[in-house]
Tab-separated table of C-alpha atoms and ligand atoms in Angstrom:
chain	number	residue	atom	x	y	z
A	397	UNK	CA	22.178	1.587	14.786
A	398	UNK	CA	18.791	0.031	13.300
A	399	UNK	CA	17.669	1.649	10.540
A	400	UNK	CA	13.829	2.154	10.173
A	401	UNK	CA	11.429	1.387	6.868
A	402	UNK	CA	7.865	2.625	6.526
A	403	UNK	CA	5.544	0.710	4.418
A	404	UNK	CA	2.804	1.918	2.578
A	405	UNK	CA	-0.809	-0.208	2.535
A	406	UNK	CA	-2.576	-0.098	-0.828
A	407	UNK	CA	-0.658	-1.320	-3.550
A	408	UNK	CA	2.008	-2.466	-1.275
A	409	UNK	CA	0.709	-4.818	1.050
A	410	UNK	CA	-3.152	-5.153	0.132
A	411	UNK	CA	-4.634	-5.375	-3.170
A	412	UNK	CA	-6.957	-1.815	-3.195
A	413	UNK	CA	-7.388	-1.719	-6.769
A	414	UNK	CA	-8.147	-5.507	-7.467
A	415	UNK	CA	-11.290	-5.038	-4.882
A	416	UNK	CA	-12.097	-1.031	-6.283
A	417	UNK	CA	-12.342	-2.538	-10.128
A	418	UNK	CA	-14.875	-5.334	-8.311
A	419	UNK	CA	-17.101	-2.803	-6.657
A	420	UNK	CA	-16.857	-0.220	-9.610
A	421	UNK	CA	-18.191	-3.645	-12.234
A	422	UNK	CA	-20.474	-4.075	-9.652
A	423	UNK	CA	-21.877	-0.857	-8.941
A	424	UNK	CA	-21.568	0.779	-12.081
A	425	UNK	CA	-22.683	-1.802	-14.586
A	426	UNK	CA	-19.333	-2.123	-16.090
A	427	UNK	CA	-16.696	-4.694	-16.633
A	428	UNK	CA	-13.233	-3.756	-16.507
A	429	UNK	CA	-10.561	-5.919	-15.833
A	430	UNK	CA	-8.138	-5.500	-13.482
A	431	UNK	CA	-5.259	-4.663	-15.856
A	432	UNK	CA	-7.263	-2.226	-17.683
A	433	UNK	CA	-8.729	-0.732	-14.126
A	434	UNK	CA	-4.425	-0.699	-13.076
A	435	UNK	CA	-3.716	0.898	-16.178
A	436	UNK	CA	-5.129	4.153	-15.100
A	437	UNK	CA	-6.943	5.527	-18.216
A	438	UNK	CA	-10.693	3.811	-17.782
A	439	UNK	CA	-11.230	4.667	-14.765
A	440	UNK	CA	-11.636	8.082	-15.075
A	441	UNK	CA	-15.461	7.541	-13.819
A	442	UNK	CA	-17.966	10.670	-13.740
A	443	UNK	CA	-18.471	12.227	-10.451
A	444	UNK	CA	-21.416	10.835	-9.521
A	445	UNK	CA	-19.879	7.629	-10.012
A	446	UNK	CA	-16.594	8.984	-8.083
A	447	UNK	CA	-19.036	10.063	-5.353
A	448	UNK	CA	-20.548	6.691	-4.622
A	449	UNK	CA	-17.078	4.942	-4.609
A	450	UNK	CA	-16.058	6.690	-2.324
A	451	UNK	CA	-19.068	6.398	0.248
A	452	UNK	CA	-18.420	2.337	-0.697
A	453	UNK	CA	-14.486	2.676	0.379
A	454	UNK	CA	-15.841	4.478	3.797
A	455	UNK	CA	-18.201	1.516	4.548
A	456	UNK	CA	-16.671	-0.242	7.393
A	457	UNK	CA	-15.353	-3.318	5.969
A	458	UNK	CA	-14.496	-2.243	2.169
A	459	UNK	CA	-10.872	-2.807	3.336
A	460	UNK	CA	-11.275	-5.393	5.242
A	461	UNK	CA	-11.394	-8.462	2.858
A	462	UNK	CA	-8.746	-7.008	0.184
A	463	UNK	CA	-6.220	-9.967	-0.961
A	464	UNK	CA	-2.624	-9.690	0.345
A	465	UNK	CA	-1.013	-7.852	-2.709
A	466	UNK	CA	1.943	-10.291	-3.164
A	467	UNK	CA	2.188	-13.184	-1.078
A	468	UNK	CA	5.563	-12.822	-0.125
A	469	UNK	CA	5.124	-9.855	2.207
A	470	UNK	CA	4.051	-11.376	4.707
A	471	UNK	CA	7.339	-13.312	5.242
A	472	UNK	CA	9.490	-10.487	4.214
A	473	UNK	CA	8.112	-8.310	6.289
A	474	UNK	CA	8.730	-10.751	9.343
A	475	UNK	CA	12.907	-11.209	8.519
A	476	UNK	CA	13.030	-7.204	7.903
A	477	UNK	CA	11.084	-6.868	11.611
A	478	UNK	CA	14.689	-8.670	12.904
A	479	UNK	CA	17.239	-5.943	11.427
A	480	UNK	CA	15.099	-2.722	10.751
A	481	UNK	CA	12.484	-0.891	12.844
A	482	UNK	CA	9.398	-1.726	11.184
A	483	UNK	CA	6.697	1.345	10.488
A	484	UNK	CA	2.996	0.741	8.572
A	485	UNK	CA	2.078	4.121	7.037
A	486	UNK	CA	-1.299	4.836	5.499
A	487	UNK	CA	-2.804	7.845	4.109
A	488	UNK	CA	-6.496	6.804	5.340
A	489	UNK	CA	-7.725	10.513	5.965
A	490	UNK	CA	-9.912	10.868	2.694
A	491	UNK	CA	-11.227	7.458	3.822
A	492	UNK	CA	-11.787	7.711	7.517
A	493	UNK	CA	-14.299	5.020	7.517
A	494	UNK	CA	-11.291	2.687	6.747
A	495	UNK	CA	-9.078	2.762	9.938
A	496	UNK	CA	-10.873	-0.408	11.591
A	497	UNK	CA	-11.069	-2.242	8.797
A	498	UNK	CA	-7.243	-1.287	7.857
A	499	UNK	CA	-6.058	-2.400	11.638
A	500	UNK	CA	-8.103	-5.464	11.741
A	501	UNK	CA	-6.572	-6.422	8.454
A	502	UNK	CA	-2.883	-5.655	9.393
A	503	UNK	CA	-3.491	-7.908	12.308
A	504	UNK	CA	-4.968	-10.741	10.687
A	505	UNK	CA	-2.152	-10.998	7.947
A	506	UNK	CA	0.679	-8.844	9.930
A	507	UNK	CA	0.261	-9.905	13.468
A	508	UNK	CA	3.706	-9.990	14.380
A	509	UNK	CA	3.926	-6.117	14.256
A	510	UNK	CA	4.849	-3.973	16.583
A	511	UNK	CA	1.009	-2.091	17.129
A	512	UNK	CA	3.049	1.514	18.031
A	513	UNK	CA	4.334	1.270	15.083
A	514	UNK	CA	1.350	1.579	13.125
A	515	UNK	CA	0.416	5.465	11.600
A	516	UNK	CA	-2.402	6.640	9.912
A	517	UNK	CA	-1.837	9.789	8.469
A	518	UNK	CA	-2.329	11.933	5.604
A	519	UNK	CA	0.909	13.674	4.009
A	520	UNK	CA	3.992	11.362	4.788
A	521	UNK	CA	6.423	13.999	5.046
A	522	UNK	CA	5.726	13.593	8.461
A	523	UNK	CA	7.134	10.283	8.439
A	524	UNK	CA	10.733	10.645	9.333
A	525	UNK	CA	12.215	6.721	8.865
A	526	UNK	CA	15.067	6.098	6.759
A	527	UNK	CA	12.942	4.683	3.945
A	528	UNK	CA	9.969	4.595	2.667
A	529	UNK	CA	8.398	1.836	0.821
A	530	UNK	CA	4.831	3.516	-1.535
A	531	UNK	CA	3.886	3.163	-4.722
A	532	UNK	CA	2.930	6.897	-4.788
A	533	UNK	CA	4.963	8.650	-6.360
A	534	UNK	CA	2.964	11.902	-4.494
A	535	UNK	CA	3.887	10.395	-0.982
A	536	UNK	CA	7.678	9.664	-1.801
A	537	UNK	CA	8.764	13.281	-3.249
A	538	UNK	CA	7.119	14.510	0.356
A	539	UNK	CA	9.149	11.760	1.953
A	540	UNK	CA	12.818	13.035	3.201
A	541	UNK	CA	14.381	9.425	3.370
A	542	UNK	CA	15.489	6.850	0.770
A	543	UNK	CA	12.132	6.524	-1.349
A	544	UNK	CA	11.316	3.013	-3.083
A	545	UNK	CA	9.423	2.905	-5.511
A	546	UNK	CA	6.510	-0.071	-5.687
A	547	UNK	CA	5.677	-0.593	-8.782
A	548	UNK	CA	2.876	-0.088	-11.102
A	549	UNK	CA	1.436	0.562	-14.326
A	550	UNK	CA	0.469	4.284	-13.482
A	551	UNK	CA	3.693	5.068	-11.693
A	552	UNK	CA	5.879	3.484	-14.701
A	553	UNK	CA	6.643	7.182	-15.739
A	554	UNK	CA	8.032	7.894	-12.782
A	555	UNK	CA	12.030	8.593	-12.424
A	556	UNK	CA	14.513	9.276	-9.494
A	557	UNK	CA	13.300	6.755	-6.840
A	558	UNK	CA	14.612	3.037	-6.081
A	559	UNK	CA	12.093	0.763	-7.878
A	560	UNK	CA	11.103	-2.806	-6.962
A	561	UNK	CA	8.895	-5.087	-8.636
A	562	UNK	CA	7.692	-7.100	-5.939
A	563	UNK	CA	8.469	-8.327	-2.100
A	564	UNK	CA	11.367	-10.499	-3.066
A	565	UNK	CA	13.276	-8.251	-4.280
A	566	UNK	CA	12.634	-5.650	-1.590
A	567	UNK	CA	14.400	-8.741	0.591
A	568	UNK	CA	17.188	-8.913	-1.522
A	569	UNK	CA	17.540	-4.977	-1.487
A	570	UNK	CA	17.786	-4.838	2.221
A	571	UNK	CA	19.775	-7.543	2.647
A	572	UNK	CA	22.176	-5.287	0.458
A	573	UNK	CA	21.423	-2.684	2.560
A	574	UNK	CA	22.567	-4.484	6.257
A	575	UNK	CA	26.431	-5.617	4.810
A	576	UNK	CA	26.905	-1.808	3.542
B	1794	LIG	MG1	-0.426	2.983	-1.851
């Protein structure tokens, strides 16, 4: 029986923080770079600040123009569509401004998947797959399935999930996966 694998967005696929450290330099009159912004510790921004980035992100194309996170995904994606049932999962409720922009962009860069398959949702517990690609560590303890771990400097602390560094080796773990 085909197994199924739901993939997160940000962090995953797109490049969120790359464009969020852009608007926050931009906005904010600061000049982090992206490493520092990953890193997690600067950008603890006051409110105010956390209240206008957030009324940015809900702007209808914020998301829209993010960078494919790792260039690879796109083909992976495509040969794991052949053995697995593919699923895009996206917590977009805090950002509801974001679900055209999000779709647009899974279709531009993802256009081969299946569109039923696409959820946007807040906790994934309700997704029920087999596994879960995220690089939240939040999202994966609600997950029942296998939970893999996408790496990144704030989730480098975190134990007891599969963890990949990147889209080729999420092809070689499946492929691992399909001759168990
Ligand atoms: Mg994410």
């Amino acid at each position: 029986m085909r197994k199924s694998i739901a993939i997160d967005m940000d962090q995953v696929l797109a490049n969120f923080y790359k464009k969020l450290c852009q608007t926050v330099n931009e906005n904010f009159n600061t000049n982090y770079t992206n490493e520092e912004f990953l890193a997690g510790s600067r950008r603890d921004l006051p409110e105010e600040q956390t209240k206008r980035l957030y009324e940015l992100m809900n702007e209808p194309d914020f998301f829209r123009d993010l960078e494919v996170l790792d260039a690879d995904a796109i083909e992976v994606v495509r040969k794991l569509q052949e053995h697995f049932d593919i699923y895009i999962a996206t917590a977009a409720m805090e950002v509801p401004g974001s679900f055209k922009a999000k779709y647009n962009w899974l279709m531009q860069y993802f256009p081969f998947l299946n569109k039923q398959n696409i959820v946007f949702c807040g906790t994934k517990s309700v997704i029920h797959t087999d596994y879960l690609i995220d690089d939240s560590p939040y999202q994966l303890e609600a997950f029942k399935g296998t939970g893999i771990l996408y790496s990144m400097p704030y989730n480098e602390a975190t134990e007891g999930f599969i963890r990949m560094n990147n889209w080729k080796e999420i092809e070689i773990y499946f492929q691992e996966q399909l001759v168990k």
